[in-house]
């Protein structure tokens, strides 16, 4: 349904000058250089999938989304959306796509939200019946009624995002690209957006490509992750597989009755000590939590303990750290 093959996108940019050239800035002709924002990305996404497209800032996520949606032309490589190339047949492909950029609204600041939807209806030539039906669905999923008559510039960020989502869905696209749709929102607003994404996916089997830095979004929504770093795909697979492969450990946080010396158990690492608290980590393929707990309780009196499974953050840490 979505096929990207060896996508490359380069930008020509003005080189940042330093030293003597920096001091002479404005007098000399600036040097230009080529940066490769996307460097050979390939993947296939099937109908109905919710895929998390993740990676640190500057990894090339938005550039990929812009190519997939026909906004940018790839420098090279091939994209097929239901067999059709978005940059060669943009008008045909966009009928099937919805896009939301959390950082930048697609709505018109000068219109009321409802008027923005009306504009969308005309752009996509949505029939009256279909528009009315889709508006009903969006109103009930996103609770739009209370601010439909508010000018877009006066909407709160959460309301604006809900408006953007509705606008992107009015022509009933079968694929929805969401680029940081929860950025800057409070917890309640974030949850509303997540519930919406899940609903849309179950109701219509809508394929969703979600870019986010919010790991709760990923945890709640994405079965599959594609991770990119420096413009390349570094991971692609089910969330559980990534955790199994990249974070095959488990941690036990122990609260001892009193401060104890560091506990030494073969194959178990002490990763944190803080007063009476100690965090142990072990390979969960080699040890059961029960065996570690029993070894610990034989050595010292335990007040409380909890077992912590690795999560998505533990998997992504390595990529986010090396680029930070
Ligand atoms: N229009 C552009 N002109 C020049 N460089 C760009 C442009 N858009 C993106 N880039 C560069 O490409 C890289 C990837 O950007 P982007 O796709 O926005 O990353 P992400 O969305 O993962 O944070 C960055 O180094 C960014 O500065
Ligand atoms: Mg981005």
GROMACS .gro file of C-alpha atoms and ligand atoms in nm:
model
  352
    1UNK     CA    1   0.000   0.000   0.000
    2UNK     CA    2   0.287   0.242   0.079
    3UNK     CA    3   0.618   0.151  -0.077
    4UNK     CA    4   0.932   0.359  -0.046
    5UNK     CA    5   1.241   0.234  -0.226
    6UNK     CA    6   1.583   0.382  -0.168
    7UNK     CA    7   1.452   0.734  -0.108
    8UNK     CA    8   1.711   1.007  -0.109
    9UNK     CA    9   1.656   1.377  -0.051
   10UNK     CA   10   1.930   1.634  -0.070
   11UNK     CA   11   1.907   2.004   0.000
   12UNK     CA   12   2.141   2.273  -0.122
   13UNK     CA   13   2.215   2.499   0.171
   14UNK     CA   14   2.437   2.795   0.245
   15UNK     CA   15   2.736   2.681   0.441
   16UNK     CA   16   2.774   2.824   0.791
   17UNK     CA   17   3.091   3.032   0.778
   18UNK     CA   18   3.339   3.047   1.062
   19UNK     CA   19   3.683   3.198   1.115
   20UNK     CA   20   3.798   3.452   0.860
   21UNK     CA   21   3.520   3.371   0.615
   22UNK     CA   22   3.271   3.416   0.899
   23UNK     CA   23   3.415   3.760   0.978
   24UNK     CA   24   3.395   3.859   0.612
   25UNK     CA   25   3.034   3.738   0.586
   26UNK     CA   26   2.840   3.973   0.362
   27UNK     CA   27   3.152   4.067   0.164
   28UNK     CA   28   3.226   3.729   0.014
   29UNK     CA   29   2.999   3.501  -0.182
   30UNK     CA   30   2.861   3.237   0.057
   31UNK     CA   31   2.968   2.882  -0.012
   32UNK     CA   32   2.694   2.634  -0.086
   33UNK     CA   33   2.690   2.271   0.015
   34UNK     CA   34   2.465   1.971  -0.022
   35UNK     CA   35   2.312   1.804   0.281
   36UNK     CA   36   2.149   1.466   0.257
   37UNK     CA   37   1.840   1.475   0.480
   38UNK     CA   38   1.714   1.133   0.374
   39UNK     CA   39   1.975   0.881   0.274
   40UNK     CA   40   1.834   0.566   0.116
   41UNK     CA   41   1.512   0.493   0.305
   42UNK     CA   42   1.308   0.188   0.208
   43UNK     CA   43   1.000   0.034   0.368
   44UNK     CA   44   0.658  -0.111   0.294
   45UNK     CA   45   0.353  -0.032   0.498
   46UNK     CA   46   0.033  -0.232   0.463
   47UNK     CA   47  -0.325  -0.120   0.483
   48UNK     CA   48  -0.450  -0.074   0.837
   49UNK     CA   49  -0.110  -0.054   1.004
   50UNK     CA   50  -0.025   0.214   1.259
   51UNK     CA   51   0.347   0.269   1.222
   52UNK     CA   52   0.556   0.488   1.448
   53UNK     CA   53   0.814   0.673   1.240
   54UNK     CA   54   1.068   0.773   1.501
   55UNK     CA   55   1.411   0.923   1.534
   56UNK     CA   56   1.593   1.217   1.691
   57UNK     CA   57   1.554   1.574   1.573
   58UNK     CA   58   1.697   1.627   1.228
   59UNK     CA   59   1.687   1.253   1.147
   60UNK     CA   60   1.482   1.314   0.833
   61UNK     CA   61   1.130   1.221   0.947
   62UNK     CA   62   0.944   1.528   0.824
   63UNK     CA   63   1.135   1.525   0.497
   64UNK     CA   64   1.023   1.164   0.442
   65UNK     CA   65   0.663   1.253   0.521
   66UNK     CA   66   0.679   1.547   0.278
   67UNK     CA   67   0.804   1.318   0.001
   68UNK     CA   68   0.543   1.052   0.074
   69UNK     CA   69   0.268   1.312   0.056
   70UNK     CA   70   0.400   1.468  -0.267
   71UNK     CA   71   0.498   1.802  -0.108
   72UNK     CA   72   0.867   1.744  -0.189
   73UNK     CA   73   1.019   1.558  -0.481
   74UNK     CA   74   1.279   1.297  -0.392
   75UNK     CA   75   1.628   1.355  -0.527
   76UNK     CA   76   1.613   0.989  -0.621
   77UNK     CA   77   1.425   0.675  -0.528
   78UNK     CA   78   1.069   0.562  -0.577
   79UNK     CA   79   0.746   0.603  -0.385
   80UNK     CA   80   0.425   0.422  -0.462
   81UNK     CA   81   0.102   0.490  -0.276
   82UNK     CA   82  -0.148   0.226  -0.383
   83UNK     CA   83   0.065   0.182  -0.691
   84UNK     CA   84   0.070   0.553  -0.781
   85UNK     CA   85   0.363   0.792  -0.752
   86UNK     CA   86   0.278   1.099  -0.539
   87UNK     CA   87   0.514   1.333  -0.720
   88UNK     CA   88   0.408   1.225  -1.067
   89UNK     CA   89   0.034   1.211  -1.001
   90UNK     CA   90  -0.007   1.431  -0.699
   91UNK     CA   91  -0.375   1.521  -0.746
   92UNK     CA   92  -0.474   1.157  -0.776
   93UNK     CA   93  -0.272   1.050  -0.474
   94UNK     CA   94  -0.378   1.330  -0.238
   95UNK     CA   95  -0.739   1.216  -0.266
   96UNK     CA   96  -0.626   0.920  -0.059
   97UNK     CA   97  -0.405   1.104   0.188
   98UNK     CA   98  -0.459   1.313   0.496
   99UNK     CA   99  -0.169   1.503   0.653
  100UNK     CA  100  -0.131   1.684   0.983
  101UNK     CA  101   0.184   1.870   1.079
  102UNK     CA  102   0.165   1.942   1.452
  103UNK     CA  103   0.414   2.225   1.419
  104UNK     CA  104   0.219   2.407   1.150
  105UNK     CA  105  -0.156   2.427   1.103
  106UNK     CA  106  -0.315   2.362   0.766
  107UNK     CA  107  -0.614   2.565   0.876
  108UNK     CA  108  -0.665   2.924   0.771
  109UNK     CA  109  -0.598   3.163   1.063
  110UNK     CA  110  -0.849   3.415   0.933
  111UNK     CA  111  -1.145   3.181   0.908
  112UNK     CA  112  -1.370   3.028   1.167
  113UNK     CA  113  -1.296   2.658   1.212
  114UNK     CA  114  -1.625   2.561   1.044
  115UNK     CA  115  -1.540   2.783   0.746
  116UNK     CA  116  -1.205   2.609   0.716
  117UNK     CA  117  -1.388   2.277   0.687
  118UNK     CA  118  -1.613   2.426   0.420
  119UNK     CA  119  -1.304   2.533   0.226
  120UNK     CA  120  -1.171   2.180   0.256
  121UNK     CA  121  -1.501   2.046   0.121
  122UNK     CA  122  -1.461   2.257  -0.192
  123UNK     CA  123  -1.092   2.178  -0.245
  124UNK     CA  124  -1.160   1.806  -0.234
  125UNK     CA  125  -1.502   1.832  -0.403
  126UNK     CA  126  -1.663   1.633  -0.126
  127UNK     CA  127  -2.033   1.569  -0.188
  128UNK     CA  128  -2.281   1.726   0.056
  129UNK     CA  129  -2.395   1.390   0.188
  130UNK     CA  130  -2.049   1.261   0.248
  131UNK     CA  131  -1.938   1.590   0.402
  132UNK     CA  132  -2.233   1.591   0.643
  133UNK     CA  133  -2.170   1.230   0.742
  134UNK     CA  134  -1.800   1.281   0.790
  135UNK     CA  135  -1.856   1.604   0.990
  136UNK     CA  136  -2.088   1.410   1.222
  137UNK     CA  137  -1.824   1.146   1.281
  138UNK     CA  138  -1.554   1.409   1.342
  139UNK     CA  139  -1.777   1.606   1.580
  140UNK     CA  140  -1.843   1.301   1.790
  141UNK     CA  141  -1.484   1.173   1.785
  142UNK     CA  142  -1.322   1.510   1.847
  143UNK     CA  143  -1.590   1.713   2.025
  144UNK     CA  144  -1.567   1.999   1.777
  145UNK     CA  145  -1.908   2.156   1.833
  146UNK     CA  146  -1.807   2.392   2.114
  147UNK     CA  147  -1.545   2.571   1.903
  148UNK     CA  148  -1.659   2.529   1.543
  149UNK     CA  149  -1.757   2.895   1.529
  150UNK     CA  150  -1.434   3.019   1.684
  151UNK     CA  151  -1.180   3.185   1.454
  152UNK     CA  152  -0.883   2.953   1.409
  153UNK     CA  153  -0.639   3.211   1.553
  154UNK     CA  154  -0.831   3.207   1.883
  155UNK     CA  155  -0.830   2.829   1.928
  156UNK     CA  156  -0.618   2.670   2.199
  157UNK     CA  157  -0.343   2.445   2.071
  158UNK     CA  158  -0.544   2.133   2.161
  159UNK     CA  159  -0.854   2.264   1.983
  160UNK     CA  160  -0.649   2.364   1.681
  161UNK     CA  161  -0.495   2.018   1.662
  162UNK     CA  162  -0.840   1.858   1.679
  163UNK     CA  163  -0.949   2.094   1.402
  164UNK     CA  164  -0.648   1.999   1.193
  165UNK     CA  165  -0.721   1.629   1.240
  166UNK     CA  166  -1.083   1.675   1.135
  167UNK     CA  167  -0.981   1.878   0.830
  168UNK     CA  168  -0.734   1.608   0.727
  169UNK     CA  169  -1.006   1.341   0.752
  170UNK     CA  170  -1.296   1.516   0.576
  171UNK     CA  171  -1.230   1.355   0.238
  172UNK     CA  172  -1.208   1.012   0.409
  173UNK     CA  173  -0.848   0.937   0.314
  174UNK     CA  174  -0.731   0.579   0.355
  175UNK     CA  175  -0.386   0.693   0.469
  176UNK     CA  176  -0.316   0.947   0.740
  177UNK     CA  177   0.024   1.104   0.802
  178UNK     CA  178   0.060   1.259   1.145
  179UNK     CA  179   0.382   1.451   1.206
  180UNK     CA  180   0.406   1.523   1.580
  181UNK     CA  181   0.030   1.558   1.637
  182UNK     CA  182   0.064   1.570   2.017
  183UNK     CA  183   0.352   1.816   2.040
  184UNK     CA  184   0.303   2.080   2.308
  185UNK     CA  185  -0.033   1.945   2.427
  186UNK     CA  186  -0.132   1.877   2.786
  187UNK     CA  187  -0.207   1.522   2.899
  188UNK     CA  188  -0.583   1.537   2.843
  189UNK     CA  189  -0.549   1.684   2.496
  190UNK     CA  190  -0.284   1.426   2.408
  191UNK     CA  191  -0.511   1.145   2.519
  192UNK     CA  192  -0.798   1.283   2.309
  193UNK     CA  193  -0.574   1.276   2.002
  194UNK     CA  194  -0.459   0.920   2.075
  195UNK     CA  195  -0.815   0.797   2.124
  196UNK     CA  196  -0.906   0.959   1.794
  197UNK     CA  197  -0.619   0.792   1.609
  198UNK     CA  198  -0.716   0.452   1.748
  199UNK     CA  199  -1.085   0.503   1.661
  200UNK     CA  200  -1.014   0.611   1.305
  201UNK     CA  201  -0.787   0.313   1.257
  202UNK     CA  202  -1.042   0.063   1.386
  203UNK     CA  203  -1.342   0.221   1.217
  204UNK     CA  204  -1.199   0.243   0.866
  205UNK     CA  205  -0.876   0.043   0.868
  206UNK     CA  206  -0.703   0.375   0.801
  207UNK     CA  207  -0.329   0.334   0.760
  208UNK     CA  208  -0.147   0.570   0.994
  209UNK     CA  209   0.212   0.688   0.990
  210UNK     CA  210   0.284   0.865   1.314
  211UNK     CA  211   0.588   1.073   1.395
  212UNK     CA  212   0.623   1.160   1.760
  213UNK     CA  213   0.865   1.214   2.045
  214UNK     CA  214   0.600   1.108   2.294
  215UNK     CA  215   0.670   0.751   2.399
  216UNK     CA  216   0.323   0.716   2.545
  217UNK     CA  217   0.186   0.776   2.192
  218UNK     CA  218   0.408   0.497   2.066
  219UNK     CA  219   0.320   0.261   2.347
  220UNK     CA  220  -0.052   0.311   2.308
  221UNK     CA  221  -0.073   0.314   1.931
  222UNK     CA  222   0.212   0.163   1.736
  223UNK     CA  223   0.260  -0.207   1.687
  224UNK     CA  224   0.543  -0.146   1.447
  225UNK     CA  225   0.826   0.107   1.463
  226UNK     CA  226   1.051   0.238   1.192
  227UNK     CA  227   1.342   0.422   1.349
  228UNK     CA  228   1.557   0.653   1.142
  229UNK     CA  229   1.884   0.820   1.232
  230UNK     CA  230   2.095   1.042   1.005
  231UNK     CA  231   1.850   0.979   0.721
  232UNK     CA  232   1.871   0.600   0.734
  233UNK     CA  233   1.642   0.330   0.864
  234UNK     CA  234   1.816   0.178   1.165
  235UNK     CA  235   1.528  -0.033   1.300
  236UNK     CA  236   1.208  -0.164   1.151
  237UNK     CA  237   0.989  -0.414   1.326
  238UNK     CA  238   0.729  -0.491   1.590
  239UNK     CA  239   0.779  -0.302   1.915
  240UNK     CA  240   0.816  -0.626   2.115
  241UNK     CA  241   1.088  -0.756   1.883
  242UNK     CA  242   1.287  -0.436   1.920
  243UNK     CA  243   1.260  -0.454   2.296
  244UNK     CA  244   1.359  -0.823   2.295
  245UNK     CA  245   1.660  -0.759   2.079
  246UNK     CA  246   1.780  -0.421   2.206
  247UNK     CA  247   1.676  -0.428   2.570
  248UNK     CA  248   1.673  -0.796   2.671
  249UNK     CA  249   1.693  -0.717   3.038
  250UNK     CA  250   1.466  -0.663   3.334
  251UNK     CA  251   1.521  -0.453   3.644
  252UNK     CA  252   1.423  -0.506   4.004
  253UNK     CA  253   1.398  -0.207   4.231
  254UNK     CA  254   1.442  -0.307   4.593
  255UNK     CA  255   1.369  -0.110   4.904
  256UNK     CA  256   1.568  -0.266   5.189
  257UNK     CA  257   1.477  -0.236   5.555
  258UNK     CA  258   1.813  -0.070   5.610
  259UNK     CA  259   2.113   0.035   5.406
  260UNK     CA  260   2.299  -0.273   5.281
  261UNK     CA  261   2.633  -0.328   5.113
  262UNK     CA  262   2.620  -0.370   4.734
  263UNK     CA  263   2.477  -0.711   4.660
  264UNK     CA  264   2.684  -0.939   4.441
  265UNK     CA  265   2.500  -1.203   4.243
  266UNK     CA  266   2.663  -1.371   3.944
  267UNK     CA  267   2.519  -1.224   3.622
  268UNK     CA  268   2.323  -0.948   3.798
  269UNK     CA  269   2.433  -0.585   3.775
  270UNK     CA  270   2.372  -0.320   4.036
  271UNK     CA  271   2.276  -0.017   3.828
  272UNK     CA  272   2.171   0.223   4.101
  273UNK     CA  273   2.215   0.262   4.478
  274UNK     CA  274   2.040   0.533   4.673
  275UNK     CA  275   2.015   0.496   5.052
  276UNK     CA  276   1.804   0.186   5.117
  277UNK     CA  277   1.711   0.158   4.750
  278UNK     CA  278   1.896  -0.053   4.499
  279UNK     CA  279   1.821  -0.127   4.135
  280UNK     CA  280   1.941  -0.457   3.993
  281UNK     CA  281   1.945  -0.547   3.626
  282UNK     CA  282   1.976  -0.889   3.467
  283UNK     CA  283   1.936  -1.062   3.134
  284UNK     CA  284   1.579  -1.184   3.131
  285UNK     CA  285   1.665  -1.467   2.893
  286UNK     CA  286   1.912  -1.607   3.146
  287UNK     CA  287   1.737  -1.544   3.480
  288UNK     CA  288   1.384  -1.539   3.609
  289UNK     CA  289   1.283  -1.248   3.832
  290UNK     CA  290   1.185  -1.505   4.098
  291UNK     CA  291   1.537  -1.650   4.115
  292UNK     CA  292   1.694  -1.305   4.153
  293UNK     CA  293   1.441  -1.201   4.416
  294UNK     CA  294   1.501  -1.518   4.615
  295UNK     CA  295   1.880  -1.464   4.602
  296UNK     CA  296   1.833  -1.108   4.726
  297UNK     CA  297   1.597  -1.191   5.010
  298UNK     CA  298   1.844  -1.452   5.139
  299UNK     CA  299   2.101  -1.177   5.185
  300UNK     CA  300   1.908  -0.889   5.338
  301UNK     CA  301   1.568  -0.791   5.472
  302UNK     CA  302   1.350  -0.644   5.199
  303UNK     CA  303   1.071  -0.394   5.269
  304UNK     CA  304   0.935  -0.372   4.916
  305UNK     CA  305   1.027  -0.446   4.560
  306UNK     CA  306   0.903  -0.401   4.209
  307UNK     CA  307   1.000  -0.550   3.875
  308UNK     CA  308   1.045  -0.315   3.586
  309UNK     CA  309   1.018  -0.429   3.225
  310UNK     CA  310   1.222  -0.244   2.963
  311UNK     CA  311   1.023  -0.002   2.760
  312UNK     CA  312   1.041   0.178   2.437
  313UNK     CA  313   1.259   0.451   2.589
  314UNK     CA  314   1.528   0.195   2.666
  315UNK     CA  315   1.530   0.085   2.304
  316UNK     CA  316   1.550   0.433   2.157
  317UNK     CA  317   1.797   0.577   2.407
  318UNK     CA  318   2.104   0.479   2.203
  319UNK     CA  319   1.984   0.671   1.896
  320UNK     CA  320   1.870   0.975   2.085
  321UNK     CA  321   2.191   0.987   2.286
  322UNK     CA  322   2.436   0.965   1.999
  323UNK     CA  323   2.275   1.252   1.816
  324UNK     CA  324   2.227   1.474   2.121
  325LIG     N1  325   1.400   2.284   0.324
  325LIG     C1  326   1.517   2.247   0.376
  325LIG     N2  327   1.633   2.306   0.338
  325LIG     C2  328   1.750   2.267   0.389
  325LIG     N3  329   1.766   2.172   0.482
  325LIG     C3  330   1.656   2.109   0.525
  325LIG     C4  331   1.526   2.144   0.476
  325LIG     N4  332   1.434   2.065   0.539
  325LIG     C5  333   1.504   1.986   0.621
  325LIG     N5  334   1.635   2.012   0.615
  325LIG     C6  335   1.743   1.945   0.691
  325LIG     O1  336   1.728   1.806   0.672
  325LIG     C7  337   1.750   1.734   0.794
  325LIG     C8  338   1.628   1.654   0.831
  325LIG     O2  339   1.522   1.742   0.866
  325LIG     P1  340   1.376   1.691   0.906
  325LIG     O3  341   1.329   1.596   0.803
  325LIG     O4  342   1.292   1.810   0.933
  325LIG     O5  343   1.408   1.612   1.040
  325LIG     P2  344   1.308   1.560   1.155
  325LIG     O6  345   1.167   1.582   1.108
  325LIG     O7  346   1.344   1.417   1.173
  325LIG     O8  347   1.342   1.640   1.278
  325LIG     C9  348   1.788   1.839   0.896
  325LIG     O9  349   1.928   1.846   0.901
  325LIG    C10  350   1.728   1.966   0.841
  325LIG    O10  351   1.800   2.078   0.883
  326LIG    MG1  352   1.013   1.691   1.197
   0.00000   0.00000   0.00000
